GROMACS .gro file of C-alpha atoms in nm:
model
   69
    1UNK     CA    1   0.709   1.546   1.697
    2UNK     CA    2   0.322   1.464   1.735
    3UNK     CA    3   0.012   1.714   1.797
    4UNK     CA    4  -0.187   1.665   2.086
    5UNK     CA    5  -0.161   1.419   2.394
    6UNK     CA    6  -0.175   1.053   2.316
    7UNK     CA    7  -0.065   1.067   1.979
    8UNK     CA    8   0.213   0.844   1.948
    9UNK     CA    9   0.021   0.584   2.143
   10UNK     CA   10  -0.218   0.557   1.763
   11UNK     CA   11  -0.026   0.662   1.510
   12UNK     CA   12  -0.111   0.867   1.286
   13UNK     CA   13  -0.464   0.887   1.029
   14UNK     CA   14  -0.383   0.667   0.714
   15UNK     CA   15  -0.448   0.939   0.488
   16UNK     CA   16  -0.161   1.179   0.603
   17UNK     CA   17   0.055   0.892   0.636
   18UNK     CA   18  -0.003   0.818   0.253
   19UNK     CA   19   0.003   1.201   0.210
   20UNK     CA   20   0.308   1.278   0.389
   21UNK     CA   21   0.524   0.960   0.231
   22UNK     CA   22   0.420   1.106  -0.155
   23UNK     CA   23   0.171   0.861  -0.238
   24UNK     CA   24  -0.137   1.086  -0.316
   25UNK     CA   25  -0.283   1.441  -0.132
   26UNK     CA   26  -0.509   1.352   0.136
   27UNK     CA   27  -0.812   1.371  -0.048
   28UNK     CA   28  -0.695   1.158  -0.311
   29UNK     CA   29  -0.559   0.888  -0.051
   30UNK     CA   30  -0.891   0.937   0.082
   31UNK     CA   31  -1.015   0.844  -0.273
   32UNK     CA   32  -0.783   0.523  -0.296
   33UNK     CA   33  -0.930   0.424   0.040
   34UNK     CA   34  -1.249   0.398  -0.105
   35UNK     CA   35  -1.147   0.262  -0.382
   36UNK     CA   36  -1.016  -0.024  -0.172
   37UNK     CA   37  -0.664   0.024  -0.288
   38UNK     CA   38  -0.502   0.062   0.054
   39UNK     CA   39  -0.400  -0.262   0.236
   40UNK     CA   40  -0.286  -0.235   0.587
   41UNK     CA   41  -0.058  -0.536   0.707
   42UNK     CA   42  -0.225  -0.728   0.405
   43UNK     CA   43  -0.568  -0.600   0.562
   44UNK     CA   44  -0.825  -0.375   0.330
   45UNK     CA   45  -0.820  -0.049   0.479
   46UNK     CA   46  -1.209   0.030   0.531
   47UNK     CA   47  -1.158   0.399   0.619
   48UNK     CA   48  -0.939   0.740   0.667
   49UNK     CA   49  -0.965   0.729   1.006
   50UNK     CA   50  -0.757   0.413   1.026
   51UNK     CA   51  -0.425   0.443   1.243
   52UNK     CA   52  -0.094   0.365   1.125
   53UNK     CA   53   0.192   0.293   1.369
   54UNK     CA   54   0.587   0.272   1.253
   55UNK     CA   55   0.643  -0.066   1.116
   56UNK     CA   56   0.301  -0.110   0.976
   57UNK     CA   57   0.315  -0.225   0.646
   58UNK     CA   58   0.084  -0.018   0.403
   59UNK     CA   59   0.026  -0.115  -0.005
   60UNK     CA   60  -0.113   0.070  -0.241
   61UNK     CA   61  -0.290  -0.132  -0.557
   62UNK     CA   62  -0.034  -0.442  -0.412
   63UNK     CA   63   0.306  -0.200  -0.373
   64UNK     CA   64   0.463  -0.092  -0.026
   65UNK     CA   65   0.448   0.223   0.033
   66UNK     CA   66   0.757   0.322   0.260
   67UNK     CA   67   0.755   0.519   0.578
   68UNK     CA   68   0.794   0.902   0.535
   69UNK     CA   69   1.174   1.069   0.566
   0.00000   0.00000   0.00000
């Protein structure tokens, strides 16, 4: 289930993704992020506000991260 209209259609912030598949809290995904440790689809992820979709591939200092249960 999403929040708000129009959701789906972006994903959802790259920081709760991270948070909610047990990589880090938010804050410290944030952290990684500006670290440059976050790769989306083999892309450096430049900022929280980035949107993952399902399927995306997301690494974490060169390791998948999988999707959340």
């Amino acid at each position: 289930a999403s929040s708000g209209a129009g959701d789906d259609a972006r994903g959802e912030r790259i920081a709760k993704f991270l948070a909610r598949a047990g990589v880090a809290s938010r804050r410290d995904a944030e952290k990684l992020i500006a670290e440059g440790r976050v790769k989306l689809e083999g892309r450096l992820v430049e900022t929280p506000a980035t949107f993952v979709k399902p399927g995306d591939i997301i690494t974490v200092d060169g390791r998948a991260v999988n999707e959340p249960e």
